[in-house]
Amino acid sequence: MSALRPFNAMDLFKFNLTNLDPLTENYDISFYFSYLARWPSLFSAIEGPKGEINAYIMGKLESSPAVYQHSEHYLPWHAHITALTVAPPSRRLGLARLLTESLERAGDEYNAWFVDLFVRESNKVAGGMYRGMGYSVYRRVLGYYSDDPTGRADGEDAFDMRKPLARDKTLKHSRKDGEKHEVYPEDVW
């Protein structure tokens, strides 16, 4: 039986199976520790019966700096999925949904407007999964991923996907035609 629990520092020695995937972003150890220190309640793992990490999510709560409040790219208070990954043998069991819903609940508890995330345009499986959970593309970020596995010299585009939370009753932070709204990486914070 698997268990959802807070991620802890020792999990860094047990999560290789989840990270050995070309579509999973990998970070240096200090990045993981910064999330553990700043947003420990938004960094969760699903531990398998033998102590292995089957999946994890790194989340945070943020908004754009106040100086950008009048910019068209300003982001209000929201929850963000920095990383979500599931080990290959544990896929298609609903673990990604379980982790995502836990961050959505936290976003509602903190009165966030929406949850957002970035997904590679080529990652059709993840994009379809998020759409099935109620996310939609808000905007296309041109050349966001510089390590484009498709070989494009200018990088691979990302979809900034969002799901409105309870605070956004008028759905002002979602779009039906988001793939047509193009921005550059320097326009997203």
mmCIF file of C-alpha atoms in Angstrom:
data_model
loop_
_atom_site.group_PDB
_atom_site.id
_atom_site.type_symbol
_atom_site.label_atom_id
_atom_site.label_comp_id
_atom_site.label_asym_id
_atom_site.label_seq_id
_atom_site.Cartn_x
_atom_site.Cartn_y
_atom_site.Cartn_z
ATOM 1 C CA MET A 1 0.000 0.000 0.000
ATOM 2 C CA SER A 2 1.232 3.494 -0.835
ATOM 3 C CA ALA A 3 0.979 6.555 1.395
ATOM 4 C CA LEU A 4 0.788 10.278 0.649
ATOM 5 C CA ARG A 5 3.047 12.164 3.039
ATOM 6 C CA PRO A 6 5.261 15.256 3.248
ATOM 7 C CA PHE A 7 8.511 14.997 1.314
ATOM 8 C CA ASN A 8 11.604 15.036 3.544
ATOM 9 C CA ALA A 9 15.325 15.542 2.956
ATOM 10 C CA MET A 10 16.113 11.810 3.094
ATOM 11 C CA ASP A 11 13.750 11.250 0.151
ATOM 12 C CA LEU A 12 16.400 12.811 -2.090
ATOM 13 C CA PHE A 13 18.264 9.496 -1.768
ATOM 14 C CA LYS A 14 15.186 7.487 -2.787
ATOM 15 C CA PHE A 15 13.632 9.311 -5.716
ATOM 16 C CA ASN A 16 15.930 8.392 -8.608
ATOM 17 C CA LEU A 17 13.352 6.093 -10.202
ATOM 18 C CA THR A 18 10.898 8.982 -10.483
ATOM 19 C CA ASN A 19 13.497 11.295 -12.015
ATOM 20 C CA LEU A 20 14.902 8.907 -14.633
ATOM 21 C CA ASP A 21 12.554 10.167 -17.305
ATOM 22 C CA PRO A 22 13.468 12.518 -20.178
ATOM 23 C CA LEU A 23 10.385 14.675 -19.523
ATOM 24 C CA THR A 24 11.078 15.120 -15.799
ATOM 25 C CA GLU A 25 12.958 18.256 -14.870
ATOM 26 C CA ASN A 26 15.910 17.608 -12.577
ATOM 27 C CA TYR A 27 17.364 20.222 -10.278
ATOM 28 C CA ASP A 28 20.421 20.564 -8.100
ATOM 29 C CA ILE A 29 20.080 19.543 -4.479
ATOM 30 C CA SER A 30 19.926 23.129 -3.192
ATOM 31 C CA PHE A 31 16.782 23.731 -5.255
ATOM 32 C CA TYR A 32 14.985 20.820 -3.578
ATOM 33 C CA PHE A 33 16.155 22.022 -0.160
ATOM 34 C CA SER A 34 14.892 25.550 -0.866
ATOM 35 C CA TYR A 35 11.395 24.141 -1.494
ATOM 36 C CA LEU A 36 11.591 22.005 1.645
ATOM 37 C CA ALA A 37 12.510 25.117 3.642
ATOM 38 C CA ARG A 38 10.047 27.604 2.096
ATOM 39 C CA TRP A 39 7.001 25.475 1.212
ATOM 40 C CA PRO A 40 7.242 22.214 3.181
ATOM 41 C CA SER A 41 3.465 21.710 3.210
ATOM 42 C CA LEU A 42 3.368 21.923 -0.606
ATOM 43 C CA PHE A 43 6.138 19.370 -1.249
ATOM 44 C CA SER A 44 4.642 15.880 -0.997
ATOM 45 C CA ALA A 45 5.618 12.323 -1.853
ATOM 46 C CA ILE A 46 3.840 9.054 -2.355
ATOM 47 C CA GLU A 47 5.841 6.326 -0.690
ATOM 48 C CA GLY A 48 5.507 2.699 -1.745
ATOM 49 C CA PRO A 49 5.365 -0.332 0.560
ATOM 50 C CA LYS A 50 9.139 -0.839 0.435
ATOM 51 C CA GLY A 51 9.956 2.805 1.229
ATOM 52 C CA GLU A 52 10.522 3.808 -2.395
ATOM 53 C CA ILE A 53 9.257 7.138 -3.731
ATOM 54 C CA ASN A 54 6.625 6.375 -6.373
ATOM 55 C CA ALA A 55 5.725 10.012 -7.067
ATOM 56 C CA TYR A 56 6.223 13.529 -5.773
ATOM 57 C CA ILE A 57 5.026 17.091 -6.277
ATOM 58 C CA MET A 58 6.886 20.329 -5.590
ATOM 59 C CA GLY A 59 4.551 23.269 -5.205
ATOM 60 C CA LYS A 60 4.655 26.847 -4.048
ATOM 61 C CA LEU A 61 2.446 29.882 -3.503
ATOM 62 C CA GLU A 62 3.478 33.117 -5.160
ATOM 63 C CA SER A 63 2.546 36.266 -7.036
ATOM 64 C CA SER A 64 4.478 38.591 -9.296
ATOM 65 C CA PRO A 65 6.446 41.362 -7.597
ATOM 66 C CA ALA A 66 4.284 44.426 -6.859
ATOM 67 C CA VAL A 67 6.280 46.544 -9.312
ATOM 68 C CA TYR A 68 4.691 44.496 -12.139
ATOM 69 C CA GLN A 69 1.128 44.945 -10.873
ATOM 70 C CA HIS A 70 0.115 46.959 -13.935
ATOM 71 C CA SER A 71 1.863 44.704 -16.449
ATOM 72 C CA GLU A 72 -0.244 42.543 -18.753
ATOM 73 C CA HIS A 73 1.864 39.605 -17.518
ATOM 74 C CA TYR A 74 1.240 40.194 -13.798
ATOM 75 C CA LEU A 75 0.314 37.062 -11.845
ATOM 76 C CA PRO A 76 -1.893 37.421 -8.765
ATOM 77 C CA TRP A 77 -1.623 35.157 -5.704
ATOM 78 C CA HIS A 78 -1.676 31.572 -6.988
ATOM 79 C CA ALA A 79 -0.376 28.062 -6.415
ATOM 80 C CA HIS A 80 2.256 26.730 -8.798
ATOM 81 C CA ILE A 81 3.279 23.165 -9.604
ATOM 82 C CA THR A 82 7.033 23.317 -10.067
ATOM 83 C CA ALA A 83 7.478 19.573 -10.556
ATOM 84 C CA LEU A 84 5.193 16.564 -10.613
ATOM 85 C CA THR A 85 6.551 13.174 -11.528
ATOM 86 C CA VAL A 86 5.510 9.562 -11.175
ATOM 87 C CA ALA A 87 7.869 6.569 -11.420
ATOM 88 C CA PRO A 88 7.225 4.526 -14.584
ATOM 89 C CA PRO A 89 5.962 1.388 -12.751
ATOM 90 C CA SER A 90 3.473 3.541 -10.803
ATOM 91 C CA ARG A 91 1.907 5.408 -13.725
ATOM 92 C CA ARG A 92 -1.787 5.238 -14.603
ATOM 93 C CA LEU A 93 -2.736 4.552 -10.985
ATOM 94 C CA GLY A 94 -4.087 8.029 -10.223
ATOM 95 C CA LEU A 95 -1.048 9.178 -8.230
ATOM 96 C CA ALA A 96 -0.567 12.358 -10.282
ATOM 97 C CA ARG A 97 -4.217 13.244 -9.742
ATOM 98 C CA LEU A 98 -3.922 12.609 -5.997
ATOM 99 C CA LEU A 99 -0.871 14.866 -5.711
ATOM 100 C CA THR A 100 -2.360 17.581 -7.917
ATOM 101 C CA GLU A 101 -5.612 17.619 -5.951
ATOM 102 C CA SER A 102 -3.646 17.979 -2.706
ATOM 103 C CA LEU A 103 -1.968 21.128 -4.068
ATOM 104 C CA GLU A 104 -5.306 22.447 -5.359
ATOM 105 C CA ARG A 105 -6.814 22.040 -1.874
ATOM 106 C CA ALA A 106 -3.863 23.908 -0.373
ATOM 107 C CA GLY A 107 -4.321 26.666 -2.949
ATOM 108 C CA ASP A 108 -7.965 27.030 -1.916
ATOM 109 C CA GLU A 109 -6.988 27.067 1.769
ATOM 110 C CA TYR A 110 -4.580 29.947 1.064
ATOM 111 C CA ASN A 111 -7.183 31.782 -1.060
ATOM 112 C CA ALA A 112 -5.208 31.497 -4.304
ATOM 113 C CA TRP A 113 -6.834 32.438 -7.605
ATOM 114 C CA PHE A 114 -5.632 29.410 -9.584
ATOM 115 C CA VAL A 115 -3.051 26.651 -9.866
ATOM 116 C CA ASP A 116 -0.635 26.883 -12.764
ATOM 117 C CA LEU A 117 2.149 24.805 -14.245
ATOM 118 C CA PHE A 118 4.321 24.624 -17.330
ATOM 119 C CA VAL A 119 4.291 21.573 -19.595
ATOM 120 C CA ARG A 120 6.291 20.913 -22.747
ATOM 121 C CA GLU A 121 4.245 21.269 -25.906
ATOM 122 C CA SER A 122 5.529 17.831 -26.993
ATOM 123 C CA ASN A 123 4.429 16.138 -23.753
ATOM 124 C CA LYS A 124 1.010 15.137 -25.058
ATOM 125 C CA VAL A 125 0.409 12.601 -22.274
ATOM 126 C CA ALA A 126 0.896 15.174 -19.497
ATOM 127 C CA GLY A 127 -1.056 17.840 -21.391
ATOM 128 C CA GLY A 128 -3.967 15.437 -21.847
ATOM 129 C CA MET A 129 -3.857 14.401 -18.206
ATOM 130 C CA TYR A 130 -3.997 18.020 -17.022
ATOM 131 C CA ARG A 131 -6.838 18.831 -19.435
ATOM 132 C CA GLY A 132 -8.720 15.855 -18.010
ATOM 133 C CA MET A 133 -8.302 17.370 -14.532
ATOM 134 C CA GLY A 134 -9.775 20.724 -15.617
ATOM 135 C CA TYR A 135 -6.641 22.646 -16.620
ATOM 136 C CA SER A 136 -6.511 24.689 -19.811
ATOM 137 C CA VAL A 137 -3.749 26.475 -21.680
ATOM 138 C CA TYR A 138 -3.568 30.104 -20.629
ATOM 139 C CA ARG A 139 -0.638 31.047 -22.858
ATOM 140 C CA ARG A 140 2.183 29.605 -24.943
ATOM 141 C CA VAL A 141 5.695 30.478 -23.749
ATOM 142 C CA LEU A 142 7.918 30.519 -26.830
ATOM 143 C CA GLY A 143 11.251 28.693 -26.482
ATOM 144 C CA TYR A 144 10.800 28.156 -22.737
ATOM 145 C CA TYR A 145 12.706 24.848 -22.643
ATOM 146 C CA SER A 146 16.232 25.369 -23.923
ATOM 147 C CA ASP A 147 17.058 21.640 -23.775
ATOM 148 C CA ASP A 148 14.607 20.818 -26.539
ATOM 149 C CA PRO A 149 14.743 17.062 -27.237
ATOM 150 C CA THR A 150 13.193 17.608 -30.670
ATOM 151 C CA GLY A 151 16.344 19.447 -31.774
ATOM 152 C CA ARG A 152 14.893 22.909 -32.379
ATOM 153 C CA ALA A 153 17.669 25.456 -31.944
ATOM 154 C CA ASP A 154 15.316 28.058 -30.464
ATOM 155 C CA GLY A 155 13.999 25.717 -27.742
ATOM 156 C CA GLU A 156 10.692 24.023 -27.172
ATOM 157 C CA ASP A 157 7.542 25.943 -26.305
ATOM 158 C CA ALA A 158 5.788 25.471 -22.987
ATOM 159 C CA PHE A 159 2.106 25.660 -22.286
ATOM 160 C CA ASP A 160 1.278 27.690 -19.179
ATOM 161 C CA MET A 161 -1.726 25.683 -17.993
ATOM 162 C CA ARG A 162 -4.121 26.884 -15.302
ATOM 163 C CA LYS A 163 -7.023 25.639 -13.286
ATOM 164 C CA PRO A 164 -9.191 28.229 -11.554
ATOM 165 C CA LEU A 165 -9.769 27.772 -7.837
ATOM 166 C CA ALA A 166 -12.791 28.738 -5.725
ATOM 167 C CA ARG A 167 -11.717 32.400 -5.481
ATOM 168 C CA ASP A 168 -11.921 32.882 -9.260
ATOM 169 C CA LYS A 169 -15.698 32.745 -9.575
ATOM 170 C CA THR A 170 -15.740 34.626 -12.917
ATOM 171 C CA LEU A 171 -12.902 32.558 -14.436
ATOM 172 C CA LYS A 172 -10.917 35.683 -15.282
ATOM 173 C CA HIS A 173 -7.629 33.754 -15.059
ATOM 174 C CA SER A 174 -8.427 31.157 -17.726
ATOM 175 C CA ARG A 175 -8.811 31.210 -21.512
ATOM 176 C CA LYS A 176 -10.346 28.973 -24.125
ATOM 177 C CA ASP A 177 -7.823 29.972 -26.815
ATOM 178 C CA GLY A 178 -4.656 30.120 -24.716
ATOM 179 C CA GLU A 179 -2.457 28.356 -27.270
ATOM 180 C CA LYS A 180 -2.806 31.451 -29.478
ATOM 181 C CA HIS A 181 -1.558 33.842 -26.751
ATOM 182 C CA GLU A 182 2.209 33.864 -27.218
ATOM 183 C CA VAL A 183 4.696 35.322 -24.732
ATOM 184 C CA TYR A 184 8.437 35.030 -24.209
ATOM 185 C CA PRO A 185 10.202 33.467 -21.211
ATOM 186 C CA GLU A 186 11.152 36.915 -19.914
ATOM 187 C CA ASP A 187 7.414 37.718 -19.674
ATOM 188 C CA VAL A 188 6.753 34.966 -17.115
ATOM 189 C CA TRP A 189 7.948 35.058 -13.511
#
